[in-house]
Amino acid sequence: MNDNDTPLIGEIAEEAVEETSEQTETPKKHKGFSSKLGFVLAAAGSAVGLGNLWKFPYLAAQYGGGIFLLCYIALAVTIGFVLLTLEIAIGRKTGKSVIGAFTALNRKFRWFGFVCLVVPIIIVPYYNVIGGWVVRYMFAFISGAGELIGETATAATSDAFFNAFISNPWQPILFFLIFAAATVAVVVTGVQKGIERISKILMPLLALIAVFLMIYVMCQPGAMEGVKVFLVPDFSKFSFSTLLAALGQLFYSMSLAMCIMITYGSYMKKNTSITKSARQISICDTAFAIVAALIIIPSLFAFTPDAQSAMEKGPPLMFIQLPLVFNKLPGGRAIGAIFFLLVFFAALTSSISLVEAIVSVLRETLGMRRWTACALILGFIVAVGSIASLGFGPLSVINIAGKTILDMFDYFANNLLMPVVAIITCVIAGYFSDSDSLMDEINLKKGGVYRKYFLAMVRYVAPLCMLAILISGIFMEF
Ligand code: TRP
């Protein structure tokens, strides 16, 4: 265990090109990624996680399929892309992570760095709860749990298995603790580097299996109905809650609006194109989400008696549908075990970067030791995560407008806090800092159309659209 400045992204220690000598109490200028691909892979590895595989499919199903996809893509190519580029540019220009970066942009905005940090703090506990569900399913497929796989398994038994698991008071907590312990153990020992190296091999494998499953499901009788529901927008289902949900999901999935991409940007070399990397990261992330949805939504129509009502399932959707797919597949149990193992790694790498972000700020600003910070966060994850987990069992009486405790955390972080953080980020970058030199950092030609478009997006279009979506979305919801 080392208590010196272990970098946020494991890769860097290895690929560092130069040592910096600035050893003051202010965060050091970060070292760089040696390869252009290294940056994209590390950022994409953190972005691809439960957001793509677990969350996107059930949100798309809940919010009417095609219309959700359309809103998501429209927001991704406009606001998402601009915000991702902006965050990376802020990071690379200042060379610092969240708090240091905002202090460098404008001394008056140091506090905002701390506000950004509230988002991962809210997300981490329930992210680990879902991580625990993944661990449960991984073990179930390895040990061949009869209700999930085999002759007698049906949509009803899959449902029953999940509900029995989730309403049990201690089982979900046990698996949640395993996942949380794995996350924190990696952060405390500083072996992210190794995990990331493994995940560089595992992520393409996950993509491969996912594409295979997608093709398999789409070839099943009845599945095309689901493909249509997901791809063809039904405009009568449009509402501002759909837009707000799509916006929140966009931030969540691309790891935006909590200023973590700033940290990634701080490790990026000067000769790498920010816009090109941002494009690659967003395409990769969105493709993953779409493939996941094209497995799960068509499977509803092929394998579930009442597809329409199953669309409303929410968070459990992936866990109930995937076993049905594996059950039909020859060798499904083995493929299912491998698949959940890969999902576990995808979730773990994301969870690690979330925790690492909080740890590094605790260390930089409060001078905490690595293990003290980790112990503190673990305690917090266990306390809050347990409550979220029990929200499906003994605490299920606590719910607002049909939202479980976990849904409430999720709604608060994604649909309320993240849009606010994103708006303020745009305002600070557009009005209260040297936005001209930020545009230079992105390498946009002076006087060019692209630069004008970008500035207009950051200053007016993005913040105003997000504000409008936020306010009308809240009104529609309540
Ligand atoms: N994007 C991740 C996912 O899709 C979750 C996430 C949100 C995240 N913000 C993050 C991961 C910040 C790492 C860092 O699952």
Tab-separated table of C-alpha atoms and ligand atoms in Angstrom:
chain	number	residue	atom	x	y	z
A	1	MET	CA	0.000	0.000	0.000
A	2	ASN	CA	1.426	3.354	-0.854
A	3	ASP	CA	0.405	6.602	0.644
A	4	ASN	CA	1.989	8.970	-1.771
A	5	ASP	CA	0.094	10.531	-4.603
A	6	THR	CA	-1.275	7.495	-6.380
A	7	PRO	CA	-2.824	8.825	-9.569
A	8	LEU	CA	-6.545	8.657	-10.124
A	9	ILE	CA	-6.345	6.522	-13.200
A	10	GLY	CA	-4.164	3.509	-12.667
A	11	GLU	CA	-2.728	3.597	-16.155
A	12	ILE	CA	-0.891	6.796	-15.554
A	13	ALA	CA	1.614	5.486	-13.074
A	14	GLU	CA	2.841	3.131	-15.711
A	15	GLU	CA	2.502	5.294	-18.746
A	16	ALA	CA	3.779	8.444	-17.127
A	17	VAL	CA	6.119	10.299	-19.343
A	18	GLU	CA	7.670	12.657	-16.874
A	19	GLU	CA	7.877	13.217	-13.164
A	20	THR	CA	6.775	16.573	-11.876
A	21	SER	CA	8.626	18.152	-9.031
A	22	GLU	CA	5.879	20.478	-7.791
A	23	GLN	CA	5.348	19.027	-4.335
A	24	THR	CA	3.282	21.720	-2.698
A	25	GLU	CA	-0.025	21.340	-0.911
A	26	THR	CA	-1.847	22.271	-4.102
A	27	PRO	CA	-2.575	19.253	-6.316
A	28	LYS	CA	0.218	18.373	-8.662
A	29	LYS	CA	-0.008	18.955	-12.368
A	30	HIS	CA	-0.911	15.580	-13.702
A	31	LYS	CA	1.195	13.355	-15.865
A	32	GLY	CA	0.051	12.193	-19.253
A	33	PHE	CA	-1.200	9.182	-21.102
A	34	SER	CA	1.465	8.014	-23.510
A	35	SER	CA	-0.925	6.866	-26.203
A	36	LYS	CA	-3.981	8.508	-27.676
A	37	LEU	CA	-5.864	5.248	-27.539
A	38	GLY	CA	-4.929	4.886	-23.876
A	39	PHE	CA	-6.923	7.963	-23.000
A	40	VAL	CA	-10.020	6.923	-24.914
A	41	LEU	CA	-9.923	3.407	-23.493
A	42	ALA	CA	-9.534	4.574	-19.910
A	43	ALA	CA	-12.327	7.127	-20.202
A	44	ALA	CA	-14.610	4.717	-22.035
A	45	GLY	CA	-13.842	2.011	-19.487
A	46	SER	CA	-15.065	4.250	-16.711
A	47	ALA	CA	-18.077	5.369	-18.719
A	48	VAL	CA	-19.268	1.902	-19.728
A	49	GLY	CA	-20.866	0.288	-16.732
A	50	LEU	CA	-24.205	-0.389	-15.163
A	51	GLY	CA	-25.538	2.792	-16.699
A	52	ASN	CA	-25.382	1.231	-20.146
A	53	LEU	CA	-26.315	-2.336	-19.373
A	54	TRP	CA	-28.724	-2.061	-16.482
A	55	LYS	CA	-30.152	1.424	-16.531
A	56	PHE	CA	-30.526	2.411	-20.166
A	57	PRO	CA	-32.677	-0.601	-21.191
A	58	TYR	CA	-35.182	-0.236	-18.359
A	59	LEU	CA	-35.478	3.527	-18.800
A	60	ALA	CA	-35.988	3.106	-22.533
A	61	ALA	CA	-38.682	0.503	-21.838
A	62	GLN	CA	-40.371	2.668	-19.217
A	63	TYR	CA	-40.363	5.839	-21.271
A	64	GLY	CA	-41.846	4.398	-24.428
A	65	GLY	CA	-38.875	2.979	-26.369
A	66	GLY	CA	-38.199	4.860	-29.605
A	67	ILE	CA	-39.110	8.263	-28.283
A	68	PHE	CA	-36.663	7.871	-25.399
A	69	LEU	CA	-33.930	6.757	-27.786
A	70	LEU	CA	-34.593	9.738	-30.026
A	71	CYS	CA	-34.433	12.203	-27.108
A	72	TYR	CA	-31.282	10.495	-25.839
A	73	ILE	CA	-29.459	10.658	-29.152
A	74	ALA	CA	-30.552	14.232	-29.830
A	75	LEU	CA	-29.235	15.303	-26.425
A	76	ALA	CA	-26.060	13.222	-26.801
A	77	VAL	CA	-24.915	14.794	-30.066
A	78	THR	CA	-25.640	18.300	-28.830
A	79	ILE	CA	-25.399	18.864	-25.078
A	80	GLY	CA	-23.622	15.608	-24.201
A	81	PHE	CA	-20.877	16.087	-26.724
A	82	VAL	CA	-20.329	19.738	-25.822
A	83	LEU	CA	-20.209	19.005	-22.114
A	84	LEU	CA	-17.833	16.070	-22.502
A	85	THR	CA	-15.509	18.154	-24.663
A	86	LEU	CA	-15.719	21.050	-22.224
A	87	GLU	CA	-14.941	18.943	-19.173
A	88	ILE	CA	-11.951	17.302	-20.833
A	89	ALA	CA	-10.723	20.714	-21.979
A	90	ILE	CA	-11.019	22.195	-18.473
A	91	GLY	CA	-9.041	19.254	-17.126
A	92	ARG	CA	-6.301	19.448	-19.717
A	93	LYS	CA	-5.973	23.208	-19.526
A	94	THR	CA	-5.672	23.342	-15.749
A	95	GLY	CA	-3.952	19.987	-15.324
A	96	LYS	CA	-5.838	19.409	-12.080
A	97	SER	CA	-8.762	17.388	-10.774
A	98	VAL	CA	-12.147	18.822	-9.779
A	99	ILE	CA	-11.398	21.206	-6.913
A	100	GLY	CA	-8.067	22.407	-8.246
A	101	ALA	CA	-9.488	22.828	-11.726
A	102	PHE	CA	-12.294	25.161	-10.680
A	103	THR	CA	-9.951	27.096	-8.426
A	104	ALA	CA	-7.667	27.524	-11.423
A	105	LEU	CA	-10.505	28.694	-13.663
A	106	ASN	CA	-11.665	31.268	-11.157
A	107	ARG	CA	-10.668	31.438	-7.496
A	108	LYS	CA	-14.223	32.349	-6.534
A	109	PHE	CA	-15.520	28.963	-7.715
A	110	ARG	CA	-13.501	26.619	-5.550
A	111	TRP	CA	-16.737	25.723	-3.708
A	112	PHE	CA	-18.264	24.381	-6.893
A	113	GLY	CA	-15.705	21.596	-6.974
A	114	PHE	CA	-17.215	20.330	-3.748
A	115	VAL	CA	-20.747	20.557	-5.124
A	116	CYS	CA	-19.673	18.359	-8.058
A	117	LEU	CA	-18.471	15.801	-5.596
A	118	VAL	CA	-21.911	15.386	-4.032
A	119	VAL	CA	-23.071	13.540	-7.166
A	120	PRO	CA	-20.673	10.582	-6.937
A	121	ILE	CA	-21.244	10.501	-3.190
A	122	ILE	CA	-24.945	9.912	-3.794
A	123	ILE	CA	-24.413	7.501	-6.678
A	124	VAL	CA	-21.769	5.234	-5.153
A	125	PRO	CA	-23.893	3.491	-2.493
A	126	TYR	CA	-26.720	2.438	-4.769
A	127	TYR	CA	-24.314	1.676	-7.610
A	128	ASN	CA	-22.772	-0.880	-5.255
A	129	VAL	CA	-26.204	-2.298	-4.414
A	130	ILE	CA	-26.813	-3.042	-8.089
A	131	GLY	CA	-23.244	-4.340	-8.306
A	132	GLY	CA	-24.283	-6.782	-5.582
A	133	TRP	CA	-27.203	-7.968	-7.700
A	134	VAL	CA	-24.732	-8.671	-10.498
A	135	VAL	CA	-22.576	-10.705	-8.105
A	136	ARG	CA	-25.647	-12.687	-7.041
A	137	TYR	CA	-26.500	-13.550	-10.630
A	138	MET	CA	-22.920	-14.369	-11.446
A	139	PHE	CA	-22.876	-16.929	-8.619
A	140	ALA	CA	-26.307	-18.220	-9.587
A	141	PHE	CA	-25.117	-19.019	-13.098
A	142	ILE	CA	-21.847	-20.512	-11.900
A	143	SER	CA	-23.638	-22.791	-9.439
A	144	GLY	CA	-26.504	-23.408	-11.860
A	145	ALA	CA	-29.480	-22.278	-9.778
A	146	GLY	CA	-32.392	-24.352	-10.996
A	147	GLU	CA	-35.060	-21.655	-11.065
A	148	LEU	CA	-33.051	-19.557	-13.502
A	149	ILE	CA	-31.865	-22.121	-15.940
A	150	GLY	CA	-33.149	-25.502	-17.043
A	151	GLU	CA	-36.297	-27.243	-18.231
A	152	THR	CA	-38.634	-25.743	-15.674
A	153	ALA	CA	-37.431	-22.136	-15.924
A	154	THR	CA	-39.955	-19.648	-17.316
A	155	ALA	CA	-40.638	-15.937	-17.204
A	156	ALA	CA	-42.610	-16.530	-14.022
A	157	THR	CA	-39.812	-18.425	-12.245
A	158	SER	CA	-37.268	-15.792	-13.256
A	159	ASP	CA	-39.531	-13.143	-11.779
A	160	ALA	CA	-40.031	-15.193	-8.629
A	161	PHE	CA	-36.299	-15.807	-8.221
A	162	PHE	CA	-35.553	-12.117	-8.439
A	163	ASN	CA	-38.342	-11.077	-6.099
A	164	ALA	CA	-37.434	-13.691	-3.506
A	165	PHE	CA	-33.828	-12.499	-3.629
A	166	ILE	CA	-34.578	-8.811	-3.408
A	167	SER	CA	-37.177	-8.954	-0.663
A	168	ASN	CA	-34.975	-11.110	1.532
A	169	PRO	CA	-33.617	-8.847	4.282
A	170	TRP	CA	-30.026	-10.056	4.386
A	171	GLN	CA	-29.187	-11.761	1.077
A	172	PRO	CA	-28.972	-8.649	-1.116
A	173	ILE	CA	-26.956	-6.919	1.600
A	174	LEU	CA	-24.502	-9.796	1.714
A	175	PHE	CA	-23.836	-9.549	-2.021
A	176	PHE	CA	-23.776	-5.769	-1.864
A	177	LEU	CA	-21.069	-6.033	0.814
A	178	ILE	CA	-19.039	-8.355	-1.408
A	179	PHE	CA	-19.172	-5.848	-4.243
A	180	ALA	CA	-18.407	-2.858	-2.008
A	181	ALA	CA	-15.512	-4.710	-0.386
A	182	ALA	CA	-14.096	-5.524	-3.821
A	183	THR	CA	-14.322	-1.884	-4.889
A	184	VAL	CA	-12.716	-0.478	-1.769
A	185	ALA	CA	-10.075	-3.203	-1.614
A	186	VAL	CA	-8.890	-2.211	-5.069
A	187	VAL	CA	-8.819	1.475	-4.174
A	188	VAL	CA	-7.067	0.947	-0.854
A	189	THR	CA	-4.323	-1.236	-2.305
A	190	GLY	CA	-3.952	0.991	-5.356
A	191	VAL	CA	-4.077	-1.896	-7.823
A	192	GLN	CA	-6.373	-0.090	-10.259
A	193	LYS	CA	-3.635	-0.374	-12.833
A	194	GLY	CA	-3.959	-4.148	-12.889
A	195	ILE	CA	-7.743	-4.087	-12.937
A	196	GLU	CA	-7.730	-1.657	-15.819
A	197	ARG	CA	-5.314	-3.756	-17.770
A	198	ILE	CA	-7.592	-6.764	-17.306
A	199	SER	CA	-10.664	-4.763	-18.230
A	200	LYS	CA	-9.059	-3.623	-21.459
A	201	ILE	CA	-9.251	-7.243	-22.566
A	202	LEU	CA	-12.574	-7.996	-20.915
A	203	MET	CA	-14.509	-5.003	-22.257
A	204	PRO	CA	-14.121	-5.902	-25.937
A	205	LEU	CA	-15.109	-9.443	-24.967
A	206	LEU	CA	-18.227	-8.113	-23.272
A	207	ALA	CA	-19.033	-6.142	-26.404
A	208	LEU	CA	-18.600	-9.266	-28.499
A	209	ILE	CA	-20.889	-11.420	-26.355
A	210	ALA	CA	-23.428	-8.604	-26.159
A	211	VAL	CA	-23.558	-8.259	-29.942
A	212	PHE	CA	-23.922	-12.020	-30.266
A	213	LEU	CA	-26.804	-12.029	-27.758
A	214	MET	CA	-28.421	-9.126	-29.563
A	215	ILE	CA	-28.389	-10.999	-32.870
A	216	TYR	CA	-29.604	-14.161	-31.187
A	217	VAL	CA	-32.536	-12.445	-29.479
A	218	MET	CA	-33.484	-10.521	-32.594
A	219	CYS	CA	-33.811	-13.777	-34.510
A	220	GLN	CA	-36.381	-15.171	-32.080
A	221	PRO	CA	-40.035	-15.221	-33.114
A	222	GLY	CA	-41.858	-12.129	-31.891
A	223	ALA	CA	-38.656	-10.201	-31.177
A	224	MET	CA	-39.085	-7.837	-34.124
A	225	GLU	CA	-42.040	-6.291	-32.333
A	226	GLY	CA	-39.641	-5.251	-29.576
A	227	VAL	CA	-37.057	-3.963	-32.029
A	228	LYS	CA	-39.777	-1.782	-33.505
A	229	VAL	CA	-40.843	-0.489	-30.110
A	230	PHE	CA	-37.259	0.474	-29.308
A	231	LEU	CA	-36.311	1.988	-32.666
A	232	VAL	CA	-39.490	3.628	-33.946
A	233	PRO	CA	-40.488	6.690	-31.943
A	234	ASP	CA	-44.097	7.019	-30.883
A	235	PHE	CA	-44.530	10.772	-30.586
A	236	SER	CA	-47.707	10.481	-28.552
A	237	LYS	CA	-45.526	9.174	-25.717
A	238	PHE	CA	-43.371	12.296	-25.618
A	239	SER	CA	-43.345	14.386	-22.465
A	240	PHE	CA	-40.888	16.579	-20.627
A	241	SER	CA	-40.284	13.813	-18.104
A	242	THR	CA	-38.996	11.735	-21.023
A	243	LEU	CA	-36.554	14.505	-21.914
A	244	LEU	CA	-35.449	14.959	-18.305
A	245	ALA	CA	-34.982	11.208	-17.882
A	246	ALA	CA	-32.970	11.067	-21.107
A	247	LEU	CA	-30.834	14.006	-19.992
A	248	GLY	CA	-30.163	12.468	-16.577
A	249	GLN	CA	-29.323	9.134	-18.174
A	250	LEU	CA	-26.978	10.824	-20.627
A	251	PHE	CA	-24.985	12.393	-17.787
A	252	TYR	CA	-24.973	9.201	-15.791
A	253	SER	CA	-23.927	6.998	-18.650
A	254	MET	CA	-21.186	9.259	-19.964
A	255	SER	CA	-19.952	10.026	-16.429
A	256	LEU	CA	-20.674	13.724	-16.994
A	257	ALA	CA	-21.996	16.443	-14.719
A	258	MET	CA	-19.927	15.435	-11.754
A	259	CYS	CA	-16.797	16.823	-13.293
A	260	ILE	CA	-14.949	13.533	-13.219
A	261	MET	CA	-14.067	13.810	-16.893
A	262	ILE	CA	-12.085	16.892	-15.834
A	263	THR	CA	-9.749	14.564	-13.993
A	264	TYR	CA	-9.425	12.353	-17.040
A	265	GLY	CA	-8.721	15.407	-19.171
A	266	SER	CA	-5.961	16.456	-16.810
A	267	TYR	CA	-4.092	13.309	-17.800
A	268	MET	CA	-4.483	13.862	-21.519
A	269	LYS	CA	-1.530	14.879	-23.645
A	270	LYS	CA	-1.530	18.193	-25.448
A	271	ASN	CA	-1.248	16.750	-28.930
A	272	THR	CA	-4.328	14.544	-28.655
A	273	SER	CA	-7.480	15.907	-30.253
A	274	ILE	CA	-10.105	16.539	-27.587
A	275	THR	CA	-13.046	16.595	-29.962
A	276	LYS	CA	-12.010	13.376	-31.635
A	277	SER	CA	-11.575	11.593	-28.311
A	278	ALA	CA	-14.897	12.946	-27.055
A	279	ARG	CA	-16.564	11.637	-30.189
A	280	GLN	CA	-15.034	8.193	-29.768
A	281	ILE	CA	-15.987	7.994	-26.102
A	282	SER	CA	-19.592	9.000	-26.728
A	283	ILE	CA	-20.035	6.673	-29.686
A	284	CYS	CA	-18.602	3.754	-27.732
A	285	ASP	CA	-20.783	4.482	-24.712
A	286	THR	CA	-23.975	4.962	-26.711
A	287	ALA	CA	-23.363	1.861	-28.812
A	288	PHE	CA	-23.052	-0.237	-25.661
A	289	ALA	CA	-26.324	1.133	-24.327
A	290	ILE	CA	-28.175	0.526	-27.589
A	291	VAL	CA	-26.922	-3.044	-27.879
A	292	ALA	CA	-27.990	-3.747	-24.287
A	293	ALA	CA	-31.445	-2.367	-24.999
A	294	LEU	CA	-31.639	-4.428	-28.193
A	295	ILE	CA	-31.074	-7.543	-26.120
A	296	ILE	CA	-33.505	-6.734	-23.359
A	297	ILE	CA	-36.469	-5.040	-25.039
A	298	PRO	CA	-36.913	-7.563	-27.877
A	299	SER	CA	-36.529	-10.381	-25.333
A	300	LEU	CA	-39.611	-8.995	-23.586
A	301	PHE	CA	-41.621	-9.600	-26.715
A	302	ALA	CA	-40.089	-12.975	-27.495
A	303	PHE	CA	-39.974	-14.563	-24.052
A	304	THR	CA	-42.499	-12.854	-21.784
A	305	PRO	CA	-46.248	-13.455	-21.961
A	306	ASP	CA	-47.237	-9.863	-21.210
A	307	ALA	CA	-44.552	-7.689	-22.777
A	308	GLN	CA	-46.388	-4.404	-22.349
A	309	SER	CA	-46.673	-4.608	-18.581
A	310	ALA	CA	-43.139	-6.013	-18.288
A	311	MET	CA	-41.882	-2.795	-19.912
A	312	GLU	CA	-42.768	-1.032	-16.672
A	313	LYS	CA	-40.575	-3.197	-14.447
A	314	GLY	CA	-37.884	-0.585	-13.809
A	315	PRO	CA	-34.586	-1.490	-12.079
A	316	PRO	CA	-35.207	-5.289	-11.987
A	317	LEU	CA	-35.712	-5.527	-15.767
A	318	MET	CA	-32.231	-6.640	-16.823
A	319	PHE	CA	-32.022	-9.213	-14.042
A	320	ILE	CA	-35.347	-10.783	-14.932
A	321	GLN	CA	-34.906	-10.760	-18.715
A	322	LEU	CA	-31.310	-11.893	-19.206
A	323	PRO	CA	-31.802	-15.339	-17.597
A	324	LEU	CA	-34.668	-15.933	-20.028
A	325	VAL	CA	-32.299	-15.304	-22.917
A	326	PHE	CA	-29.592	-17.581	-21.513
A	327	ASN	CA	-32.124	-20.251	-20.751
A	328	LYS	CA	-33.092	-20.524	-24.405
A	329	LEU	CA	-29.511	-20.490	-25.611
A	330	PRO	CA	-27.583	-23.755	-26.070
A	331	GLY	CA	-24.801	-23.650	-23.452
A	332	GLY	CA	-26.656	-20.767	-21.879
A	333	ARG	CA	-25.569	-21.431	-18.346
A	334	ALA	CA	-21.878	-21.082	-19.195
A	335	ILE	CA	-22.483	-18.063	-21.420
A	336	GLY	CA	-24.601	-16.513	-18.680
A	337	ALA	CA	-21.865	-17.051	-16.105
A	338	ILE	CA	-19.268	-15.465	-18.375
A	339	PHE	CA	-21.592	-12.612	-19.267
A	340	PHE	CA	-22.332	-11.701	-15.658
A	341	LEU	CA	-18.627	-11.973	-14.836
A	342	LEU	CA	-17.918	-9.419	-17.559
A	343	VAL	CA	-20.737	-7.172	-16.359
A	344	PHE	CA	-19.219	-7.472	-12.910
A	345	PHE	CA	-15.909	-6.144	-14.224
A	346	ALA	CA	-17.590	-3.351	-16.139
A	347	ALA	CA	-19.420	-2.309	-12.979
A	348	LEU	CA	-16.346	-2.716	-10.814
A	349	THR	CA	-14.152	-0.434	-12.934
A	350	SER	CA	-16.847	2.244	-12.854
A	351	SER	CA	-17.365	1.854	-9.132
A	352	ILE	CA	-13.622	2.074	-8.546
A	353	SER	CA	-13.301	5.340	-10.439
A	354	LEU	CA	-16.246	6.798	-8.549
A	355	VAL	CA	-14.701	5.901	-5.188
A	356	GLU	CA	-11.231	6.953	-6.290
A	357	ALA	CA	-12.572	10.374	-7.229
A	358	ILE	CA	-13.932	10.898	-3.726
A	359	VAL	CA	-10.810	9.492	-2.074
A	360	SER	CA	-8.491	11.738	-4.045
A	361	VAL	CA	-10.403	14.850	-3.012
A	362	LEU	CA	-10.450	13.809	0.650
A	363	ARG	CA	-6.706	13.385	0.437
A	364	GLU	CA	-5.949	16.519	-1.532
A	365	THR	CA	-8.110	18.853	0.510
A	366	LEU	CA	-8.237	17.350	3.994
A	367	GLY	CA	-4.863	15.664	3.874
A	368	MET	CA	-6.426	12.336	4.838
A	369	ARG	CA	-4.438	9.149	4.481
A	370	ARG	CA	-5.540	6.799	1.748
A	371	TRP	CA	-6.728	4.075	4.086
A	372	THR	CA	-8.552	6.509	6.398
A	373	ALA	CA	-10.403	7.945	3.433
A	374	CYS	CA	-11.218	4.464	2.161
A	375	ALA	CA	-12.481	3.323	5.556
A	376	LEU	CA	-14.664	6.402	5.809
A	377	ILE	CA	-16.141	5.826	2.360
A	378	LEU	CA	-16.670	2.132	2.973
A	379	GLY	CA	-18.593	2.941	6.151
A	380	PHE	CA	-20.693	5.439	4.252
A	381	ILE	CA	-21.377	3.031	1.359
A	382	VAL	CA	-22.400	0.275	3.761
A	383	ALA	CA	-24.720	2.514	5.776
A	384	VAL	CA	-26.479	4.239	2.893
A	385	GLY	CA	-26.368	1.273	0.527
A	386	SER	CA	-27.987	-0.985	3.108
A	387	ILE	CA	-30.893	1.395	3.389
A	388	ALA	CA	-31.264	1.480	-0.396
A	389	SER	CA	-31.055	-2.296	-0.511
A	390	LEU	CA	-33.631	-2.807	2.238
A	391	GLY	CA	-35.943	-0.515	0.273
A	392	PHE	CA	-36.908	-3.537	-1.828
A	393	GLY	CA	-37.631	-5.683	1.212
A	394	PRO	CA	-38.377	-4.697	4.798
A	395	LEU	CA	-38.307	-0.976	4.011
A	396	SER	CA	-40.512	-1.177	0.930
A	397	VAL	CA	-43.223	0.702	2.814
A	398	ILE	CA	-41.140	3.827	2.325
A	399	ASN	CA	-41.837	5.035	-1.183
A	400	ILE	CA	-42.874	8.254	-2.845
A	401	ALA	CA	-45.045	8.117	-5.950
A	402	GLY	CA	-44.127	4.452	-6.448
A	403	LYS	CA	-40.412	5.183	-6.211
A	404	THR	CA	-38.362	2.881	-3.996
A	405	ILE	CA	-35.534	4.304	-1.891
A	406	LEU	CA	-33.022	3.344	-4.579
A	407	ASP	CA	-35.149	5.040	-7.241
A	408	MET	CA	-35.247	8.143	-5.106
A	409	PHE	CA	-31.464	8.363	-4.807
A	410	ASP	CA	-31.276	7.779	-8.516
A	411	TYR	CA	-33.887	10.404	-9.333
A	412	PHE	CA	-32.305	12.972	-7.071
A	413	ALA	CA	-28.805	12.479	-8.474
A	414	ASN	CA	-29.671	12.044	-12.156
A	415	ASN	CA	-32.696	14.170	-12.723
A	416	LEU	CA	-32.113	16.995	-10.270
A	417	LEU	CA	-28.516	17.392	-9.186
A	418	MET	CA	-26.730	16.451	-12.414
A	419	PRO	CA	-28.603	18.949	-14.603
A	420	VAL	CA	-27.881	21.661	-12.022
A	421	VAL	CA	-24.172	20.805	-11.937
A	422	ALA	CA	-24.073	20.728	-15.744
A	423	ILE	CA	-25.743	24.136	-16.004
A	424	ILE	CA	-23.346	25.715	-13.503
A	425	THR	CA	-20.358	24.131	-15.274
A	426	CYS	CA	-21.458	25.791	-18.526
A	427	VAL	CA	-22.031	29.131	-16.801
A	428	ILE	CA	-18.616	29.116	-15.128
A	429	ALA	CA	-16.871	28.077	-18.334
A	430	GLY	CA	-18.850	30.503	-20.487
A	431	TYR	CA	-18.928	33.623	-18.341
A	432	PHE	CA	-16.626	33.460	-15.335
A	433	SER	CA	-13.426	32.150	-16.803
A	434	ASP	CA	-11.205	32.705	-19.781
A	435	SER	CA	-13.524	30.957	-22.208
A	436	ASP	CA	-11.418	32.058	-25.149
A	437	SER	CA	-8.452	30.060	-24.007
A	438	LEU	CA	-10.737	27.094	-23.304
A	439	MET	CA	-11.784	27.215	-26.955
A	440	ASP	CA	-8.097	27.333	-27.877
A	441	GLU	CA	-7.548	24.268	-25.721
A	442	ILE	CA	-10.199	22.437	-27.743
A	443	ASN	CA	-8.292	23.614	-30.796
A	444	LEU	CA	-11.157	25.472	-32.433
A	445	LYS	CA	-9.976	27.951	-35.032
A	446	LYS	CA	-10.431	31.611	-34.148
A	447	GLY	CA	-13.351	33.088	-36.099
A	448	GLY	CA	-14.398	29.643	-37.348
A	449	VAL	CA	-17.994	28.420	-37.385
A	450	TYR	CA	-17.181	25.575	-35.080
A	451	ARG	CA	-15.826	27.875	-32.420
A	452	LYS	CA	-18.887	30.106	-32.643
A	453	TYR	CA	-21.161	27.089	-32.385
A	454	PHE	CA	-19.296	25.799	-29.383
A	455	LEU	CA	-19.274	29.078	-27.513
A	456	ALA	CA	-22.969	29.604	-28.239
A	457	MET	CA	-23.717	26.104	-26.975
A	458	VAL	CA	-21.764	26.610	-23.761
A	459	ARG	CA	-23.061	30.111	-23.072
A	460	TYR	CA	-26.674	30.042	-24.180
A	461	VAL	CA	-28.143	26.961	-25.785
A	462	ALA	CA	-27.000	24.211	-23.426
A	463	PRO	CA	-27.693	25.972	-20.103
A	464	LEU	CA	-31.057	27.313	-21.262
A	465	CYS	CA	-32.198	23.990	-22.722
A	466	MET	CA	-31.116	22.150	-19.609
A	467	LEU	CA	-32.886	24.655	-17.402
A	468	ALA	CA	-36.080	24.336	-19.444
A	469	ILE	CA	-35.911	20.540	-19.410
A	470	LEU	CA	-35.186	20.506	-15.690
A	471	ILE	CA	-38.058	22.768	-14.693
A	472	SER	CA	-40.691	21.291	-16.984
A	473	GLY	CA	-39.550	17.762	-16.162
A	474	ILE	CA	-40.013	18.364	-12.452
A	475	PHE	CA	-43.462	19.815	-13.059
A	476	MET	CA	-44.497	16.838	-15.161
A	477	GLU	CA	-43.238	14.372	-12.581
A	478	PHE	CA	-45.065	15.757	-9.573
B	1	TRP	N1	-20.953	5.945	-16.365
B	1	TRP	C1	-20.970	4.875	-15.430
B	1	TRP	C2	-21.924	3.800	-15.922
B	1	TRP	O1	-22.468	3.883	-16.991
B	1	TRP	C3	-21.378	5.310	-14.065
B	1	TRP	C4	-20.726	6.553	-13.665
B	1	TRP	C5	-21.318	7.729	-13.506
B	1	TRP	C6	-19.345	6.749	-13.423
B	1	TRP	N2	-20.397	8.654	-13.178
B	1	TRP	C7	-19.186	8.088	-13.117
B	1	TRP	C8	-18.247	5.928	-13.449
B	1	TRP	C9	-17.947	8.605	-12.855
B	1	TRP	C10	-16.996	6.441	-13.166
B	1	TRP	C11	-16.853	7.772	-12.888
B	1	TRP	O2	-22.173	2.844	-15.244
